[in-house]
Coordinates of C-alpha atoms in Angstrom, one line a residue:
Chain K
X279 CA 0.0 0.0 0.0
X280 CA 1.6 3.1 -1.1
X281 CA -1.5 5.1 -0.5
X282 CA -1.2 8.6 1.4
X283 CA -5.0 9.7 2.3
X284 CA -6.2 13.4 2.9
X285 CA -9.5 14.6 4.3
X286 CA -11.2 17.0 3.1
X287 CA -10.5 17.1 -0.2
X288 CA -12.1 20.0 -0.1
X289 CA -12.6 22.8 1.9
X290 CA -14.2 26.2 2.1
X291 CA -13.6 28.6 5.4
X292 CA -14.2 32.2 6.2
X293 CA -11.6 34.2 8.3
X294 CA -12.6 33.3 11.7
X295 CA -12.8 29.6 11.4
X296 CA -10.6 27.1 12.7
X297 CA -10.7 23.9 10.6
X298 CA -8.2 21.1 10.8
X299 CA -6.7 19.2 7.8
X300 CA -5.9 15.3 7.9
X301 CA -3.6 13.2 6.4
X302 CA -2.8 9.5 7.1
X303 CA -0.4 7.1 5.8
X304 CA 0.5 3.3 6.6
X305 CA 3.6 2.5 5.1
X306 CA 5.7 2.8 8.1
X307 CA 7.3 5.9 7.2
X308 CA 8.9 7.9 9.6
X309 CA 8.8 11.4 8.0
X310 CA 5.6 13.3 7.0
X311 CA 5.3 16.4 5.0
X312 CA 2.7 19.3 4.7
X313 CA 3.3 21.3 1.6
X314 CA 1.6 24.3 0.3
X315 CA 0.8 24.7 -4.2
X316 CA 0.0 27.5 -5.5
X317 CA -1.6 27.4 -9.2
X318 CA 1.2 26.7 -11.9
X319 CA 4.4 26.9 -8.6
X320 CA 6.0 23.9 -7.4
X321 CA 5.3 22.9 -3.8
X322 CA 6.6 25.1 -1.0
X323 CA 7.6 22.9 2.0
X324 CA 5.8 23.8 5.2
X325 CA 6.9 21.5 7.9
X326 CA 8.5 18.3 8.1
X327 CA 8.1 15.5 10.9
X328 CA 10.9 13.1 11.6
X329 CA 10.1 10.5 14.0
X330 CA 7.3 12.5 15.5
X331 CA 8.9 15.5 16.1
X332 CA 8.5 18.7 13.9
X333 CA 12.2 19.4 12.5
X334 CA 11.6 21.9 10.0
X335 CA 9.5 25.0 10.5
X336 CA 9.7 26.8 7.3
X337 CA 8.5 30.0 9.0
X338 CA 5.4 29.4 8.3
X339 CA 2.6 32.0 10.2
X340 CA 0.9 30.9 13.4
X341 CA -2.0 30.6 12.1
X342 CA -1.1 27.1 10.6
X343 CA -0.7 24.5 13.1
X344 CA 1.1 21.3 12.9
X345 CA 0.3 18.0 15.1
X346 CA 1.7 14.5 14.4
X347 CA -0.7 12.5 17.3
X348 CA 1.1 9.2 16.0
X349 CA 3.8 7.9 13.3
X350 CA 0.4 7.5 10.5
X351 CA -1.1 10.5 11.5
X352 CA -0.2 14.4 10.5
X353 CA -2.6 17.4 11.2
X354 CA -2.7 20.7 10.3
X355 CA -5.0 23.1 12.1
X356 CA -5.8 26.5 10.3
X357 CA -7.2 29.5 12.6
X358 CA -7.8 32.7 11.4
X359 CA -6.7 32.1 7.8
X360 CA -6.0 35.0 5.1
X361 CA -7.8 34.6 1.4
X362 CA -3.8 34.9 0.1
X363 CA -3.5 31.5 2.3
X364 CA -6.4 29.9 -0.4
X365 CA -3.9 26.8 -1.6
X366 CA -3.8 23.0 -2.1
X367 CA -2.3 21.9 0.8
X368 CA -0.3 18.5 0.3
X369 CA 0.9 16.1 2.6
X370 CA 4.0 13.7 1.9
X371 CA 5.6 11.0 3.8
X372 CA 8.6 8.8 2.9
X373 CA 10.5 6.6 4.4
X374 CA 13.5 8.1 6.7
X375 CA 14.1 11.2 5.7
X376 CA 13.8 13.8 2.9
X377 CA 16.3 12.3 0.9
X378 CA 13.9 9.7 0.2
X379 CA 10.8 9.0 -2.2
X380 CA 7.9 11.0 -1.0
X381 CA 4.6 9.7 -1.5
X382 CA 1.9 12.7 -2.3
X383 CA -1.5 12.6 -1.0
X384 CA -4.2 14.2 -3.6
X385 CA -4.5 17.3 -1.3
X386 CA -6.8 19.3 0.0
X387 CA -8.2 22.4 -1.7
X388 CA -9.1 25.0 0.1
X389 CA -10.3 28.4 -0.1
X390 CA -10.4 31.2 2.3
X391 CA -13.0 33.6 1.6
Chain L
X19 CA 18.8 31.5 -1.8
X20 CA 18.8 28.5 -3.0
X21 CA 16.9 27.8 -6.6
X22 CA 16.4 25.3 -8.8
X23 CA 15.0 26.6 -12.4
X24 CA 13.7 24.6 -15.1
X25 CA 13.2 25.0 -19.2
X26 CA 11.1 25.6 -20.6
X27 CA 7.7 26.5 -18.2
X28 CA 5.9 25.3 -21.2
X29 CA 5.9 23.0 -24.0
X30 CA 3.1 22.3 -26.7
X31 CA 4.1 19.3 -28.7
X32 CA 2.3 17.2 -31.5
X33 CA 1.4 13.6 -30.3
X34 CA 4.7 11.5 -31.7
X35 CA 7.3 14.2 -30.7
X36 CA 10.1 14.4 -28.1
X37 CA 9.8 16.5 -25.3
X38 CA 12.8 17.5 -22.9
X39 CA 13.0 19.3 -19.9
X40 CA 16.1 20.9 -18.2
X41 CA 16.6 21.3 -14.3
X42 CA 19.9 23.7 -13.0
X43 CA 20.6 24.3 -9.3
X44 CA 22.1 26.6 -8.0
X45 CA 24.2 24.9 -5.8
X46 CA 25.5 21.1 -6.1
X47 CA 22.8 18.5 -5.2
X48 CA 23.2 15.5 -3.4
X49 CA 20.2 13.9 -5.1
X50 CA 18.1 14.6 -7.8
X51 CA 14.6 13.4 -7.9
X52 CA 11.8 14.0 -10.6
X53 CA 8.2 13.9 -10.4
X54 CA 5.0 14.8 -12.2
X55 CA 1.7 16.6 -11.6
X56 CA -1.1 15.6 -13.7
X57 CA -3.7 18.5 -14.1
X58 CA -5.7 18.6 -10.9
X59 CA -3.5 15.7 -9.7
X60 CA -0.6 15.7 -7.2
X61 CA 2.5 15.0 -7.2
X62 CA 3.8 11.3 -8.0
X63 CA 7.2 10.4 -8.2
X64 CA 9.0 9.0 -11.2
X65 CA 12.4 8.6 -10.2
X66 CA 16.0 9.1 -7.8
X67 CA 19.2 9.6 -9.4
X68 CA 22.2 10.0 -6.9
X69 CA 25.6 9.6 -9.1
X70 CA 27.7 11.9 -11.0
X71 CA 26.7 11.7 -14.8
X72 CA 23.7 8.7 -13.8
X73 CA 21.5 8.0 -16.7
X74 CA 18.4 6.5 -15.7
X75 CA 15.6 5.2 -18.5
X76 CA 11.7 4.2 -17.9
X77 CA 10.1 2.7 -20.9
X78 CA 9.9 6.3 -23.2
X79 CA 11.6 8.4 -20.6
X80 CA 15.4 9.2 -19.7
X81 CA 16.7 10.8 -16.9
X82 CA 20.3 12.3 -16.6
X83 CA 21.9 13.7 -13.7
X84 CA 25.1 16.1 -14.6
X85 CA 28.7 15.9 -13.8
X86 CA 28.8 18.5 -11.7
X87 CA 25.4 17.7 -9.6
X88 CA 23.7 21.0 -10.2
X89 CA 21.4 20.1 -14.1
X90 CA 19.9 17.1 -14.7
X91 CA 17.2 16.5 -17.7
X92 CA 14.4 14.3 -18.7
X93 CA 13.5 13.7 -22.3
X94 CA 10.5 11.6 -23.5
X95 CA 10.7 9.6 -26.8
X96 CA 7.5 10.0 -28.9
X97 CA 5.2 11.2 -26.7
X98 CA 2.1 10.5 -26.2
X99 CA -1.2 12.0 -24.7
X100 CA -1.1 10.5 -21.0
X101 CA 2.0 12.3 -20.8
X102 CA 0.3 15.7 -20.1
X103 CA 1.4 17.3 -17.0
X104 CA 3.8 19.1 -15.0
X105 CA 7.2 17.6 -14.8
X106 CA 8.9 18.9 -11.5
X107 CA 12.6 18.1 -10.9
X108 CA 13.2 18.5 -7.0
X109 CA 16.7 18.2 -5.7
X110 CA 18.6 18.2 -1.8
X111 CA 21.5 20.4 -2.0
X112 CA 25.1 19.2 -0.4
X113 CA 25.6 20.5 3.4
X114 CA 23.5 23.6 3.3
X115 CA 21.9 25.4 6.5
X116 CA 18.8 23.3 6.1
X117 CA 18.7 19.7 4.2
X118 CA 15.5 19.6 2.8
X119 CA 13.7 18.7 -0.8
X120 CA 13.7 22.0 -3.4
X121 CA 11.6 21.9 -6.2
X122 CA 12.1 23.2 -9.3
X123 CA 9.7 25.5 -11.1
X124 CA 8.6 22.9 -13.5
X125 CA 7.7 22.4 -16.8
X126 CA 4.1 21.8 -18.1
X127 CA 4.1 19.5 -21.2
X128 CA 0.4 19.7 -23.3
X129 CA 0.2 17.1 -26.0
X130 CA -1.9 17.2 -29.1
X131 CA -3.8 14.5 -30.9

C-alpha cells in the first residue's frame, strides 16, 4: 500500500474559522510532510516530521498548526486564515528522511474567503 | 537562496514528438529526484538519481543527472497524450543550513492528438 489519504479534499472557510486538515499514511514511514501549491508553482515545504517531532519550521505564520498524534497520523489546524492563504495543501511521507521518495496525497483544496 | 529553475515553463508538442525538460541548481545536489503533476493531480514520483553523470531510462523516458550535480534533464521519446502534466525536478543540496527537498519550477508539457 503506497496510498497517502487526505480529508477534506475539499474545503471552504471564512476568516474566523478554525478547521483542521488530515492526512494518514500506513507505510511505516517515519517522516511526514505538509506542503503548500500555488496554481502553476512547485510545492513550497511547510513542515516536516521526523520520527514524530517537527524538525523543519519553514517560518510558516501561526495561524497554521502542525500535530503528528502518532507515526500515520499528521494534522494541520488553520485559525484565522488569510484569502492569500487559499492553496492545495499536500501532505507527503517517505521513508526516513527527505532524501527519500515521498509519496503525495491528492491534497486538499481549500479556499479562504 | 537556494533555486532550482527549469526549461522551458511550457511546451506544446504534436502527439509522436520528443519533449525535454532541463533542471539547473544553484548549488551542487546530493540527489536529484523527478516527479509529475497531472492537471488537478498531485505530485507522484517517477524517479532518484544520486551519481555523477547517472542516466536513468523508464520505458519512453530518460533521466540524466550532470557531472557536476547542479542540471539534470528528462526527455520523453515519442510522446504520447497521457503524458500531459507538469514535470517537477526536485533536488537536496550538499551540506547547506537546512537539508530539505527544493523543487524546481517545473515544466508543463500539453500534447496534441
Amino acid at each position: 500500500d503506497t496510498e497517502v489519504t487526505q480529508t477534506p479534499k475539499h474545503l471552504v472557510m471564512g476568516m474566523t474559522n478554525k478547521k483542521s486538515l488530515k492526512c494518514e499514511q500506513h507505510m511505516g514511514h517515519r517522516a511526514m510532510y505538509w506542503y503548500k501549491q500555488k496554481a502553476k508553482k512547485p510545492p513550497e515545504l511547510m513542515f516536516v516530521y521526523s520520527y514524530e517531532k517537527l524538525s523543519i519550521n519553514e517560518s510558516v505564520p501561526s495561524r497554521f498548526s502542525p500535530e503528528c498524534p502518532n507515526s500515520s497520523l499528521l494534522n494541520l489546524h488553520l485559525h484565522a486564515l488569510q484569502p492569500e492563504d487559499s492553496a492545495l495543501y499536500l501532505c507527503a511521507s517517505s521513508q526516513g528522511d527527505y532524501t527519500d521518495t515521498q509519496y503525495f496525497g491528492p491534497g486538499t483544496r481549500l479556499t479562504v474567503l | 537562496g537556494q533555486q532550482v529553475m527549469q526549461i522551458p515553463q511550457y511546451q506544446h508538442v504534436q502527439e509522436g514528438e520528443d519533449f525535454t525538460t532541463y533542471c539547473n541548481s544553484s548549488t551542487t545536489l546530493s540527489n536529484i529526484q523527478w516527479y509529475k503533476q497531472r492537471p488537478g493531480g498531485h505530485p507522484v514520483f517517477l524517479i532518484q538519481l544520486v551519481k555523477s553523470g547517472e542516466v536513468k531510462k523508464q520505458k519512453r523516458l530518460t533521466f540524466q543527472f550532470g557531472e557536476a550535480k547542479k542540471n539534470s534533464s528528462l526527455h520523453i521519446t515519442a510522446t504520447q497524450t497521457t503524458d500531459v502534466g507538469t514535470y517537477f525536478c526536485a533536488g537536496i543540496p550538499y551540506g547547506g543550513a537546512t537539508n530539505k527537498l527544493i523543487f524546481g519550477t517545473g515544466t508543463l508539457l500539453a500534447v496534441q492528438p
